[in-house]
Amino acid sequence: MNEQEGRTVVITGGTGGIGFQSALGIARTGARVLITGRNRERGESALQRIVDETGNDRVEFVVGDVSSIEGIDALARALVERADHIDVLVNNAGYMGSTPASSDDGLEMHFAVNVLAPWRLTLALLPALEAAEHARVLNITGGDKPAAIDPANVQAEKGFRGLMTYQHSKSAMEAMSMALAKKLEPEGVTVNVLFPGRASTAMTGSMSAKALPGAMKLMYPLLRLLFKEDGGKSAKKAARSTIWGATSPEFDGVTGRYFNTNSKEQKLHPTAYDSQVQDSILAVIKATEGPPSPRP
Ligand SMILES: NC(=O)c1ccc[n+]([C@@H]2O[C@H](COP(=O)([O-])OP(=O)(O)OC[C@H]3O[C@@H](n4cnc5c(N)ncnc54)[C@H](OP(=O)(O)O)[C@@H]3O)[C@@H](O)[C@H]2O)c1
């Protein structure tokens, strides 16, 4: 029997880019893999491709949008209907916008997708994670250099700065993950942050010059070259750390850590470990918490 058989791995945003390549690699190990995404057609076609390429038919697609509280809660319900235990949750779906945008709940969109969604989805799936032995949560970050968090700017209160707002939201997610790791330690669920590495994907392909602040706009042609369509080659490379985090036995019991694209441990920025910074991010999250949205 394959070592990963019997394990269930959920990957949000597993229908394209790095998430898809992660799903492909993890499905190859024999695990059951549930991929999620907003678009049903894209999801069904990703699912078919994974089954065809790996021979693993225990792959499923679950539709869901994590940009709203209602969407997160609906996705969590759909996932637990299919899986009574979840061994690995990969919070991979992310958002990078070139212009200011708000979620359906009135939150700054980077905060909604990159910070609130991984927190809320993890907690909504906690019973299924607790039902697995040594469950792992992997939160996928962006920006290879851990950067300082300004707790007064988690929803771009000091002005929207495109790529910088994206990177700051990922730093806030790193702090949130450290707090979540502490919270879930007594439940035996680990939480770690992984950096995949740069890849040419729909996300990077959609970046416009507007997303670059000030003089960085001059670098736009260079970035276009760097993120040139490559048929999934760079996304496959970037998926290595997620595949390792999801399947490696040496990862059991490891929590509250950060690993780079080469799966090497690094330190986050000191502000990510600062409990006051974590508390102010959690305060913004808690302000969004009410009773779960009713079933349709
Ligand atoms: N690409 C890079 O260079 C890079 C570098 C560092 C970190 N990252 C991080 O890696 C992760 C994956 O990035 P990527 O570049 O692979 O992105 P991508 O190619 O744009 O793929 C995103 C995936 O997430 C889904 N998705 C997007 N928005 C969603 C939403 N609101 N709700 C549910 N699903 C959603 C997409 O499917 P649908 O569109 O059908 O929903 C797709 O499956 C992100 O967290 C990103 O920040 C990327």
Coordinates of C-alpha atoms and ligand atoms in Angstrom, one line a residue:
M1 CA 0.0 0.0 0.0
N2 CA 1.2 3.5 -0.8
E3 CA 2.3 5.5 2.2
Q4 CA -0.1 8.4 1.4
E5 CA -3.2 6.1 0.8
G6 CA -5.9 6.9 3.3
R7 CA -4.8 10.5 3.7
T8 CA -7.0 13.3 2.5
V9 CA -5.5 16.6 1.2
V10 CA -7.5 19.7 0.5
I11 CA -6.0 22.4 -1.7
T12 CA -7.8 25.7 -2.2
G13 CA -7.1 27.1 -5.6
G14 CA -6.0 23.7 -6.8
T15 CA -7.4 24.2 -10.2
G16 CA -4.6 26.4 -11.7
G17 CA -1.1 27.6 -11.2
I18 CA 1.0 26.4 -8.2
G19 CA -2.1 24.8 -6.5
F20 CA -2.8 22.7 -9.6
Q21 CA 0.9 21.5 -9.8
S22 CA 0.8 20.8 -6.0
A23 CA -2.4 18.7 -6.5
L24 CA -0.8 16.8 -9.3
G25 CA 2.3 16.0 -7.3
I26 CA 0.3 15.0 -4.2
A27 CA -2.1 12.9 -6.2
R28 CA 1.0 11.0 -7.6
T29 CA 1.7 9.9 -4.0
G30 CA -1.6 8.1 -3.8
A31 CA -3.4 10.5 -1.4
R32 CA -7.0 11.5 -1.9
V33 CA -7.0 15.1 -3.1
L34 CA -9.8 17.6 -3.1
I35 CA -9.1 20.7 -5.2
T36 CA -11.2 23.8 -5.0
G37 CA -11.7 26.9 -7.2
R38 CA -14.4 29.3 -8.3
N39 CA -14.9 28.1 -11.8
R40 CA -16.6 24.8 -12.4
E41 CA -15.4 24.3 -15.9
R42 CA -11.8 25.0 -15.0
G43 CA -12.2 22.7 -12.0
E44 CA -13.6 19.8 -13.9
S45 CA -10.9 20.0 -16.5
A46 CA -8.1 20.3 -13.9
L47 CA -9.6 17.2 -12.1
Q48 CA -9.6 15.2 -15.3
R49 CA -6.1 16.1 -16.1
I50 CA -4.9 15.1 -12.7
V51 CA -6.7 11.7 -12.9
D52 CA -5.3 11.2 -16.5
E53 CA -1.7 12.1 -15.6
T54 CA -1.5 10.3 -12.2
G55 CA -3.9 7.4 -12.6
N56 CA -5.2 8.3 -9.1
D57 CA -9.0 8.5 -9.4
R58 CA -9.4 9.7 -5.8
V59 CA -9.3 13.3 -6.9
E60 CA -12.4 15.5 -6.5
F61 CA -13.3 19.1 -7.4
V62 CA -15.3 21.3 -5.0
V63 CA -16.5 24.6 -6.2
G64 CA -16.2 27.6 -3.9
D65 CA -15.1 31.2 -3.6
V66 CA -13.1 32.1 -0.6
S67 CA -13.3 35.9 -1.1
S68 CA -16.5 36.2 1.0
I69 CA -17.5 34.8 4.4
E70 CA -20.5 33.2 2.9
G71 CA -18.3 31.5 0.3
I72 CA -15.8 30.3 2.9
D73 CA -18.6 28.8 5.0
A74 CA -20.3 27.2 2.0
L75 CA -17.0 25.7 0.9
A76 CA -16.3 24.3 4.4
R77 CA -19.8 22.7 4.4
A78 CA -19.2 21.1 1.0
L79 CA -15.8 19.8 2.0
V80 CA -17.0 18.2 5.2
E81 CA -19.9 16.5 3.3
R82 CA -17.2 14.7 1.3
A83 CA -14.5 14.2 3.8
D84 CA -14.9 13.1 7.4
H85 CA -11.2 13.7 8.1
I86 CA -8.7 16.0 6.5
D87 CA -5.1 15.3 7.0
V88 CA -3.7 18.3 5.1
L89 CA -5.4 21.7 4.4
V90 CA -3.4 23.8 1.9
N91 CA -4.6 27.4 2.0
N92 CA -3.2 28.2 -1.4
A93 CA -5.9 30.4 -3.1
G94 CA -4.6 33.9 -3.1
Y95 CA -5.4 37.4 -4.4
M96 CA -3.2 40.0 -6.0
G97 CA -5.0 43.1 -7.5
S98 CA -3.7 46.0 -9.4
T99 CA -6.5 48.4 -8.3
P100 CA -8.3 48.9 -4.9
A101 CA -11.2 46.4 -4.4
S102 CA -13.5 45.4 -1.6
S103 CA -15.0 42.0 -0.8
D104 CA -18.7 41.3 -0.5
D105 CA -18.2 41.8 3.3
G106 CA -16.7 45.3 2.7
L107 CA -13.2 44.1 3.6
E108 CA -10.1 45.1 1.6
M109 CA -9.8 42.3 -0.9
H110 CA -6.2 41.2 -0.2
F111 CA -7.1 41.0 3.5
A112 CA -10.3 39.0 2.7
V113 CA -8.6 36.4 0.5
N114 CA -5.1 36.2 1.9
V115 CA -5.7 36.6 5.6
L116 CA -9.3 36.1 6.7
A117 CA -10.0 33.1 4.3
P118 CA -7.2 30.8 5.6
W119 CA -8.1 31.6 9.2
R120 CA -11.9 31.1 8.8
L121 CA -11.6 28.0 6.6
T122 CA -9.2 26.3 8.9
L123 CA -11.4 26.9 11.9
A124 CA -14.5 25.8 10.0
L125 CA -12.7 22.6 9.1
L126 CA -11.3 22.0 12.5
P127 CA -13.5 19.0 13.4
A128 CA -12.4 17.2 10.2
L129 CA -8.7 18.2 10.9
E130 CA -9.0 16.9 14.5
A131 CA -10.4 13.7 13.1
A132 CA -7.1 13.0 11.3
E133 CA -3.9 11.9 13.0
H134 CA -1.2 14.6 12.8
A135 CA -3.3 17.1 10.7
R136 CA -1.3 19.8 9.0
V137 CA -2.4 23.3 7.8
L138 CA -0.1 24.8 5.2
N139 CA -0.5 28.5 4.5
I140 CA 1.0 29.7 1.2
T141 CA 2.8 33.0 1.4
G142 CA 4.1 35.4 -1.3
G143 CA 7.2 37.6 -1.3
D144 CA 10.4 35.8 -0.6
K145 CA 11.7 38.3 1.9
P146 CA 9.7 38.4 5.2
A147 CA 8.7 42.0 5.7
A148 CA 7.6 44.2 8.6
I149 CA 3.9 44.3 9.4
D150 CA 2.2 47.6 10.1
P151 CA -0.9 46.7 12.2
A152 CA -2.5 50.0 11.3
N153 CA -2.3 49.2 7.6
V154 CA -3.7 45.6 7.3
Q155 CA -6.5 46.8 5.0
A156 CA -4.4 49.4 3.2
E157 CA -5.8 52.1 5.5
K158 CA -2.7 54.2 4.6
G159 CA -3.3 53.9 0.8
F160 CA -3.5 51.1 -1.7
R161 CA -0.1 50.3 -3.2
G162 CA -0.7 47.4 -5.5
L163 CA 2.1 44.8 -5.2
M164 CA 3.1 46.3 -1.8
T165 CA -0.4 45.8 -0.5
Y166 CA -0.4 42.2 -1.7
Q167 CA 3.0 41.6 0.0
H168 CA 1.8 43.3 3.2
S169 CA -1.3 41.1 3.3
K170 CA 0.9 38.0 3.0
S171 CA 3.0 39.3 5.9
A172 CA -0.2 39.8 7.9
M173 CA -1.1 36.2 7.0
E174 CA 2.3 35.0 8.3
A175 CA 1.5 36.7 11.7
M176 CA -2.0 35.3 11.7
S177 CA -0.5 31.8 11.0
M178 CA 1.8 32.0 14.0
A179 CA -1.2 32.9 16.2
L180 CA -3.2 30.1 14.6
A181 CA -0.3 27.6 15.3
K182 CA -0.4 28.5 19.0
K183 CA -4.2 28.3 19.1
L184 CA -4.3 24.8 17.5
E185 CA -1.3 23.3 19.2
P186 CA -3.5 21.8 22.0
E187 CA -5.7 20.2 19.3
G188 CA -2.7 18.4 17.7
V189 CA -3.1 20.4 14.4
T190 CA 0.1 22.0 13.0
V191 CA 0.2 25.3 11.1
N192 CA 3.1 26.4 9.0
V193 CA 3.9 28.9 6.3
L194 CA 5.4 27.9 3.0
F195 CA 6.9 30.1 0.3
P196 CA 6.5 28.5 -3.1
G197 CA 8.8 30.7 -5.2
R198 CA 8.0 32.8 -8.2
A199 CA 6.0 31.2 -11.0
S200 CA 4.3 32.3 -14.3
T201 CA 0.6 31.8 -13.5
A202 CA -2.8 33.5 -14.0
M203 CA -2.0 35.6 -11.0
T204 CA 1.4 36.9 -12.2
G205 CA 0.1 37.1 -15.7
S206 CA -2.7 39.5 -14.6
M207 CA -0.3 41.9 -12.9
S208 CA -0.5 45.3 -14.6
A209 CA 2.0 48.2 -14.4
K210 CA -0.5 49.9 -12.2
A211 CA 0.2 47.4 -9.5
L212 CA 3.8 48.6 -9.2
P213 CA 4.5 51.5 -6.9
G214 CA 6.5 54.6 -8.1
A215 CA 9.8 54.0 -9.8
M216 CA 9.2 50.2 -9.7
K217 CA 6.9 50.8 -12.8
L218 CA 10.1 51.0 -14.8
M219 CA 10.7 47.4 -14.0
Y220 CA 7.4 46.3 -15.6
P221 CA 8.8 45.1 -18.9
L222 CA 11.4 43.1 -17.0
L223 CA 8.6 41.5 -14.8
R224 CA 6.7 40.6 -17.9
L225 CA 9.7 38.7 -19.2
L226 CA 10.3 37.1 -15.8
F227 CA 6.7 35.9 -15.7
K228 CA 6.4 34.9 -19.4
E229 CA 4.0 32.0 -20.0
D230 CA 6.0 28.7 -19.6
G231 CA 3.3 26.0 -19.8
G232 CA 3.4 25.4 -16.0
K233 CA 7.2 24.7 -15.8
S234 CA 7.9 27.4 -13.1
A235 CA 4.6 26.5 -11.2
K236 CA 5.7 22.9 -11.1
K237 CA 9.0 23.9 -9.5
A238 CA 7.2 26.3 -7.1
A239 CA 4.9 23.4 -6.0
R240 CA 7.8 21.4 -4.6
S241 CA 7.6 23.0 -1.1
T242 CA 3.9 22.4 -0.9
I243 CA 4.2 18.7 -2.0
W244 CA 7.0 18.3 0.6
G245 CA 5.0 20.0 3.3
A246 CA 1.9 17.9 2.6
T247 CA 3.6 14.5 2.4
S248 CA 6.9 14.4 4.2
P249 CA 6.9 12.4 7.4
E250 CA 9.6 14.6 8.9
F251 CA 6.9 17.4 9.0
D252 CA 4.8 15.7 11.6
G253 CA 4.6 17.8 14.8
V254 CA 6.4 20.8 13.2
T255 CA 4.4 23.9 13.9
G256 CA 4.6 27.7 13.8
R257 CA 7.5 27.7 11.3
Y258 CA 8.3 29.2 7.9
F259 CA 9.9 27.3 5.0
N260 CA 11.2 28.8 1.8
T261 CA 11.0 27.5 -1.8
N262 CA 13.7 25.0 -1.1
S263 CA 11.8 23.7 2.0
K264 CA 14.6 25.2 4.2
E265 CA 13.5 26.8 7.5
Q266 CA 13.9 30.6 7.8
K267 CA 12.8 33.2 10.2
L268 CA 9.8 35.5 9.5
H269 CA 10.1 39.2 10.2
P270 CA 10.1 39.7 14.0
T271 CA 6.8 41.5 13.7
A272 CA 5.1 38.2 12.7
Y273 CA 6.0 36.7 16.1
D274 CA 5.0 39.9 18.0
S275 CA 1.8 39.0 20.0
Q276 CA 0.6 42.6 19.9
V277 CA 0.8 42.6 16.1
Q278 CA -0.9 39.2 16.0
D279 CA -3.6 40.5 18.3
S280 CA -4.4 43.5 16.2
I281 CA -4.7 41.3 13.1
L282 CA -6.9 38.9 15.0
A283 CA -9.1 41.9 16.2
V284 CA -9.8 42.7 12.6
I285 CA -10.7 39.1 11.9
K286 CA -12.8 38.8 15.0
A287 CA -14.8 41.9 14.0
T288 CA -16.0 39.9 11.0
E289 CA -17.1 36.9 13.1
G290 CA -20.8 36.4 13.6
P291 CA -22.9 33.2 13.4
P292 CA -22.1 31.1 10.3
S293 CA -24.2 32.1 7.3
P294 CA -27.4 30.1 6.9
R295 CA -27.6 27.1 4.6
P296 CA -29.2 28.0 1.2
Ligands
LIG1 N1 2.8 32.9 -8.8 C1 3.8 33.4 -8.0 O1 4.9 33.9 -8.5 C2 3.6 33.3 -6.5 C3 4.8 33.6 -5.7 C4 4.6 33.5 -4.4 C5 3.4 33.1 -3.8 N2 2.4 32.8 -4.6 C6 1.1 32.4 -3.9 O2 0.8 31.1 -4.4 C7 -0.6 30.9 -4.3 C8 -1.1 30.4 -5.7 O3 -0.7 31.4 -6.7 P1 -0.8 31.2 -8.2 O4 0.2 32.1 -8.8 O5 -0.7 29.7 -8.5 O6 -2.2 31.7 -8.6 P2 -3.2 31.4 -9.8 O7 -2.5 30.7 -10.9 O8 -3.9 32.6 -10.1 O9 -4.2 30.2 -9.3 C9 -5.1 30.6 -8.3 C10 -6.0 29.4 -8.0 O10 -6.8 29.8 -7.0 C11 -8.2 29.8 -7.4 N3 -8.8 31.0 -6.9 C12 -8.5 32.3 -7.2 N4 -9.2 33.1 -6.5 C13 -10.0 32.4 -5.7 C14 -11.1 32.6 -4.8 N5 -11.4 33.9 -4.5 N6 -11.7 31.6 -4.2 C15 -11.4 30.3 -4.5 N7 -10.4 30.0 -5.4 C16 -9.8 31.0 -6.0 C17 -8.1 29.8 -9.0 O11 -9.2 29.1 -9.6 P3 -10.4 30.0 -10.1 O12 -9.9 31.2 -10.8 O13 -11.2 29.1 -10.9 O14 -11.1 30.4 -8.8 C18 -6.8 28.9 -9.1 O15 -7.2 27.5 -8.9 C19 -1.2 32.2 -3.9 O16 -1.5 32.2 -2.6 C20 -0.1 33.2 -4.3 O17 -0.2 34.4 -3.5 C21 2.5 32.9 -5.9

